[in-house]
Short mmCIF file of C-alpha atoms in Angstrom, two decimals:
data_model
loop_
_atom_site.label_atom_id
_atom_site.label_comp_id
_atom_site.label_asym_id
_atom_site.label_seq_id
_atom_site.Cartn_x
_atom_site.Cartn_y
_atom_site.Cartn_z
CA UNK J 1 -4.53 -0.68 -27.83
CA UNK J 2 -4.17 2.76 -26.16
CA UNK J 3 -0.50 3.99 -26.06
CA UNK J 4 1.16 3.87 -22.64
CA UNK J 5 2.36 7.26 -22.12
CA UNK J 6 4.45 8.59 -19.46
CA UNK J 7 1.94 10.22 -17.65
CA UNK J 8 -0.37 7.31 -17.77
CA UNK J 9 2.69 5.01 -16.36
CA UNK J 10 3.02 7.63 -13.39
CA UNK J 11 -0.71 7.27 -12.93
CA UNK J 12 -0.58 3.52 -12.53
CA UNK J 13 2.63 3.98 -10.23
CA UNK J 14 0.52 6.21 -7.76
CA UNK J 15 -2.14 3.70 -7.66
CA UNK J 16 -0.09 0.53 -7.19
CA UNK J 17 2.32 2.50 -4.76
CA UNK J 18 -0.37 3.72 -2.72
CA UNK J 19 -2.48 0.58 -2.42
CA UNK J 20 0.53 -1.52 -1.54
CA UNK J 21 1.49 1.02 1.04
CA UNK J 22 -1.97 0.89 2.75
CA UNK J 23 -1.57 -3.00 2.94
CA UNK J 24 1.99 -2.86 4.21
CA UNK J 25 0.50 -0.27 7.02
CA UNK J 26 -2.28 -2.89 8.03
CA UNK J 27 0.07 -5.79 8.04
CA UNK J 28 2.73 -4.04 10.11
CA UNK J 29 2.89 -5.33 13.78
CA UNK J 30 2.50 -2.81 16.46
CA UNK J 31 0.57 -0.47 14.10
CA UNK J 32 -2.87 -2.20 13.71
CA UNK J 33 -1.89 -5.79 14.54
CA UNK J 34 -0.97 -5.78 18.11
CA UNK J 35 -1.15 -2.12 18.33
CA UNK J 36 1.35 -0.37 20.57
CA UNK J 37 1.07 3.05 21.91
CA UNK J 38 3.01 5.56 19.88
CA UNK J 39 5.36 6.52 22.71
CA UNK J 40 5.95 3.05 24.07
CA UNK J 41 8.94 1.88 21.92
CA UNK J 42 9.40 -1.27 24.03
CA UNK J 43 5.83 -2.33 23.23
CA UNK J 44 6.41 -1.65 19.74
CA UNK J 45 9.49 -3.78 19.53
CA UNK J 46 7.86 -6.48 21.38
CA UNK J 47 4.93 -6.54 18.84
CA UNK J 48 7.92 -7.07 16.16
CA UNK J 49 9.44 -9.59 18.14
CA UNK J 50 6.32 -11.53 18.42
CA UNK J 51 5.87 -11.61 14.40
CA UNK J 52 9.26 -10.75 13.10
CA UNK J 53 8.64 -12.57 9.73
CA UNK J 54 5.33 -10.58 9.25
CA UNK J 55 7.29 -7.43 10.26
CA UNK J 56 10.13 -7.86 7.88
CA UNK J 57 7.75 -8.68 5.20
CA UNK J 58 5.58 -5.51 5.82
CA UNK J 59 8.70 -3.52 5.88
CA UNK J 60 9.81 -4.64 2.54
CA UNK J 61 6.48 -4.32 1.19
CA UNK J 62 6.23 -0.70 2.32
CA UNK J 63 9.73 -0.17 1.11
CA UNK J 64 8.77 -1.49 -2.41
CA UNK J 65 5.71 0.37 -2.22
CA UNK J 66 7.48 3.76 -1.36
CA UNK J 67 9.73 3.49 -4.27
CA UNK J 68 6.84 2.94 -6.71
CA UNK J 69 4.93 5.79 -5.19
CA UNK J 70 8.09 7.94 -5.56
CA UNK J 71 8.00 7.21 -9.24
CA UNK J 72 4.64 8.30 -9.60
CA UNK J 73 5.34 11.53 -7.81
CA UNK J 74 8.53 12.06 -10.03
CA UNK J 75 6.14 11.82 -13.09
CA UNK J 76 3.64 14.35 -11.47
CA UNK J 77 6.60 16.53 -11.01
CA UNK J 78 7.67 16.39 -14.97
CA UNK J 79 4.03 17.51 -15.73
CA UNK J 80 4.28 20.53 -13.87
CA UNK J 81 6.76 22.54 -15.85
CA UNK J 82 4.59 25.59 -17.18
CA UNK J 83 5.41 29.04 -16.53
CA UNK J 84 2.06 29.01 -14.47
CA UNK J 85 2.85 30.21 -10.87
CA UNK J 86 0.80 27.47 -9.61
CA UNK J 87 2.99 24.73 -10.89
CA UNK J 88 5.84 26.29 -8.57
CA UNK J 89 3.34 25.65 -5.64
CA UNK J 90 2.81 22.18 -7.08
CA UNK J 91 6.41 21.45 -7.41
CA UNK J 92 7.08 22.73 -3.83
CA UNK J 93 4.36 20.38 -2.49
CA UNK J 94 5.48 17.52 -4.27
CA UNK J 95 8.99 18.13 -3.10
CA UNK J 96 7.65 17.87 0.49
CA UNK J 97 5.95 14.53 -0.21
CA UNK J 98 8.74 13.10 -1.98
CA UNK J 99 11.12 14.05 1.02
CA UNK J 100 8.34 12.40 3.35
CA UNK J 101 8.50 9.11 1.18
CA UNK J 102 12.21 9.03 1.08
CA UNK J 103 12.00 9.34 5.13
CA UNK J 104 9.48 6.45 5.30
CA UNK J 105 11.58 4.41 3.17
CA UNK J 106 14.41 4.91 5.83
CA UNK J 107 11.84 3.92 8.53
CA UNK J 108 11.09 0.86 6.88
CA UNK J 109 14.77 -0.11 6.48
CA UNK J 110 15.42 0.29 10.38
CA UNK J 111 12.12 -1.50 10.90
CA UNK J 112 13.29 -4.50 8.67
CA UNK J 113 16.73 -4.53 10.53
CA UNK J 114 14.82 -4.46 13.86
CA UNK J 115 12.68 -7.64 12.87
CA UNK J 116 16.05 -9.45 11.71
CA UNK J 117 17.83 -8.31 15.07
CA UNK J 118 15.07 -9.59 17.39
CA UNK J 119 14.89 -12.98 15.80
CA UNK J 120 18.41 -13.76 14.68
CA UNK J 121 20.56 -11.58 16.97
CA UNK J 122 23.72 -9.80 16.16
CA UNK J 123 26.84 -12.02 16.20
CA UNK J 124 26.50 -13.78 19.43
CA UNK J 125 22.82 -15.17 18.47
CA UNK J 126 19.47 -14.72 20.12
CA UNK J 127 19.65 -17.01 23.04
CA UNK J 128 17.72 -16.28 26.23
CA UNK J 129 20.71 -14.64 27.79
CA UNK J 130 20.86 -11.99 24.67
CA UNK J 131 17.11 -11.30 24.78
CA UNK J 132 17.20 -8.10 26.73
CA UNK J 133 20.07 -6.72 24.79
CA UNK J 134 18.65 -7.50 21.42
CA UNK J 135 15.33 -5.80 22.78
CA UNK J 136 17.44 -2.62 23.80
CA UNK J 137 19.08 -2.43 20.23
CA UNK J 138 15.58 -2.97 18.55
CA UNK J 139 14.43 0.02 20.69
CA UNK J 140 17.48 2.28 19.75
CA UNK J 141 16.92 1.29 16.13
CA UNK J 142 13.14 2.17 16.53
CA UNK J 143 14.23 5.57 18.10
CA UNK J 144 16.06 6.42 14.72
CA UNK J 145 13.02 5.11 12.76
CA UNK J 146 10.78 7.32 14.67
CA UNK J 147 12.91 10.52 13.98
CA UNK J 148 12.74 9.47 10.34
CA UNK J 149 9.03 9.28 10.67
CA UNK J 150 8.75 12.63 12.25
CA UNK J 151 10.86 14.19 9.53
CA UNK J 152 8.19 12.48 7.08
CA UNK J 153 5.27 14.04 9.06
CA UNK J 154 6.58 17.56 9.04
CA UNK J 155 7.83 17.60 5.41
CA UNK J 156 4.78 15.58 4.01
CA UNK J 157 2.20 17.76 5.78
CA UNK J 158 3.67 20.98 4.58
CA UNK J 159 3.78 19.43 1.22
CA UNK J 160 0.31 18.31 1.42
CA UNK J 161 -0.94 21.63 2.70
CA UNK J 162 0.56 23.28 -0.33
CA UNK J 163 -0.23 20.76 -2.82
CA UNK J 164 -3.91 20.03 -2.00
CA UNK J 165 -4.66 23.82 -2.09
CA UNK J 166 -2.59 24.41 -5.59
CA UNK J 167 -4.47 21.61 -7.07
CA UNK J 168 -7.73 23.05 -5.78
CA UNK J 169 -7.05 26.11 -7.64
CA UNK J 170 -5.85 24.25 -10.91
CA UNK J 171 -8.79 21.80 -11.11
CA UNK J 172 -12.10 22.54 -12.40
CA UNK J 173 -15.01 22.55 -9.77
CA UNK J 174 -15.81 19.01 -9.16
CA UNK J 175 -14.92 15.85 -7.01
CA UNK J 176 -11.08 16.20 -7.80
CA UNK J 177 -11.13 19.81 -6.51
CA UNK J 178 -13.17 18.91 -3.40
CA UNK J 179 -10.88 16.13 -2.62
CA UNK J 180 -7.77 18.40 -2.98
CA UNK J 181 -9.43 20.85 -0.73
CA UNK J 182 -9.91 18.00 2.02
CA UNK J 183 -6.33 17.02 1.66
CA UNK J 184 -5.17 20.67 2.27
CA UNK J 185 -7.47 20.98 5.30
CA UNK J 186 -6.58 17.73 6.62
CA UNK J 187 -3.00 18.79 6.34
CA UNK J 188 -3.71 21.95 8.30
CA UNK J 189 -5.39 19.80 10.97
CA UNK J 190 -2.60 17.53 11.23
CA UNK J 191 0.08 20.24 11.53
CA UNK J 192 -1.89 21.88 14.53
CA UNK J 193 -2.07 18.38 16.03
CA UNK J 194 1.53 17.81 15.60
CA UNK J 195 2.53 21.18 17.01
CA UNK J 196 0.17 20.38 20.12
CA UNK J 197 2.37 17.16 20.76
CA UNK J 198 5.41 18.97 21.69
CA UNK J 199 4.28 20.82 24.37
CA UNK J 200 1.67 18.23 25.47
CA UNK J 201 3.73 15.12 24.99
CA UNK J 202 0.77 12.98 26.23
CA UNK J 203 -1.44 14.00 23.23
CA UNK J 204 0.57 11.67 21.16
CA UNK J 205 -0.95 8.39 22.07
CA UNK J 206 -4.52 10.24 21.70
CA UNK J 207 -3.75 11.85 18.45
CA UNK J 208 -2.03 8.82 16.71
CA UNK J 209 -5.17 7.20 15.61
CA UNK J 210 -6.11 10.43 14.00
CA UNK J 211 -2.81 10.86 12.28
CA UNK J 212 -3.06 7.30 10.90
CA UNK J 213 -6.59 7.99 9.43
CA UNK J 214 -5.35 11.17 7.87
CA UNK J 215 -2.21 9.35 6.55
CA UNK J 216 -4.60 6.78 4.93
CA UNK J 217 -6.48 9.62 3.42
CA UNK J 218 -3.54 11.11 1.66
CA UNK J 219 -2.66 7.72 0.22
CA UNK J 220 -6.36 7.45 -0.98
CA UNK J 221 -6.04 10.62 -2.80
CA UNK J 222 -2.97 9.36 -4.64
CA UNK J 223 -5.07 6.36 -5.85
CA UNK J 224 -7.73 8.71 -6.96
CA UNK J 225 -5.34 11.14 -8.70
CA UNK J 226 -3.57 8.21 -10.16
CA UNK J 227 -6.82 6.80 -11.66
CA UNK J 228 -7.44 10.39 -13.07
CA UNK J 229 -3.88 10.76 -14.40
CA UNK J 230 -4.19 7.19 -16.17
CA UNK J 231 -7.45 7.99 -17.62
CA UNK J 232 -6.07 11.34 -18.88
CA UNK J 233 -8.60 13.44 -17.19
CA UNK J 234 -6.39 16.27 -16.60
CA UNK J 235 -4.74 16.59 -19.92
CA UNK J 236 -1.06 16.24 -18.22
CA UNK J 237 1.92 15.94 -20.54
CA UNK J 238 5.44 16.06 -20.00
CA UNK J 239 6.60 19.67 -20.10
CA UNK J 240 3.23 20.88 -20.31
CA UNK J 241 0.70 21.58 -17.73
CA UNK J 242 -2.49 23.10 -19.29
CA UNK J 243 -5.12 24.99 -17.27
CA UNK J 244 -7.71 22.34 -16.13
#
């Protein structure tokens, strides 16, 4: 039986964490199920209120997935400790992605709280006379969750831009290098789209499906990277990062 090394455990964490996060994304009300416009917080809260148990489960699953993914990223950080200048860029990129994962974890916490509030209320219960007040509280909580997701977008996209091109430089020509380049280019496209949404706020709803697709691309990339790490294709070791 092959020894389970720390890098191989990190590879498993990348695979499992990313796969669970994809599942939680598709289960989340207001994202794919009863999809709401990105700028319509009331519609998003209503979608959560229509399926609070599913929203709570998806939020908890997303939080667990984020923690597992974070574990895998920390292992990747430990494998980038050589004096090679590229490892500095790898660590910078990983720092951005880890900050994004932590911000998404906060977002899931607020979404879980929203699902609980709209179903059970706060103190005074959840009767018809409390419906509008609870809905307003849910909108406020989702405003904070939205801010956390915005922070995740900025930090994560900068991280993926640097990380994608750094790994593309480190990997030998082949599928892993090509996919790293795709991730780096996708991050550039996402950053341009994100910058355009500030002066042209109406673009948020138009571009949100593209942002969602690119977010899934990054998760699929971690699954592919996790498979490579688990199969020891990169020769990663704790404290040593050889040329690939």
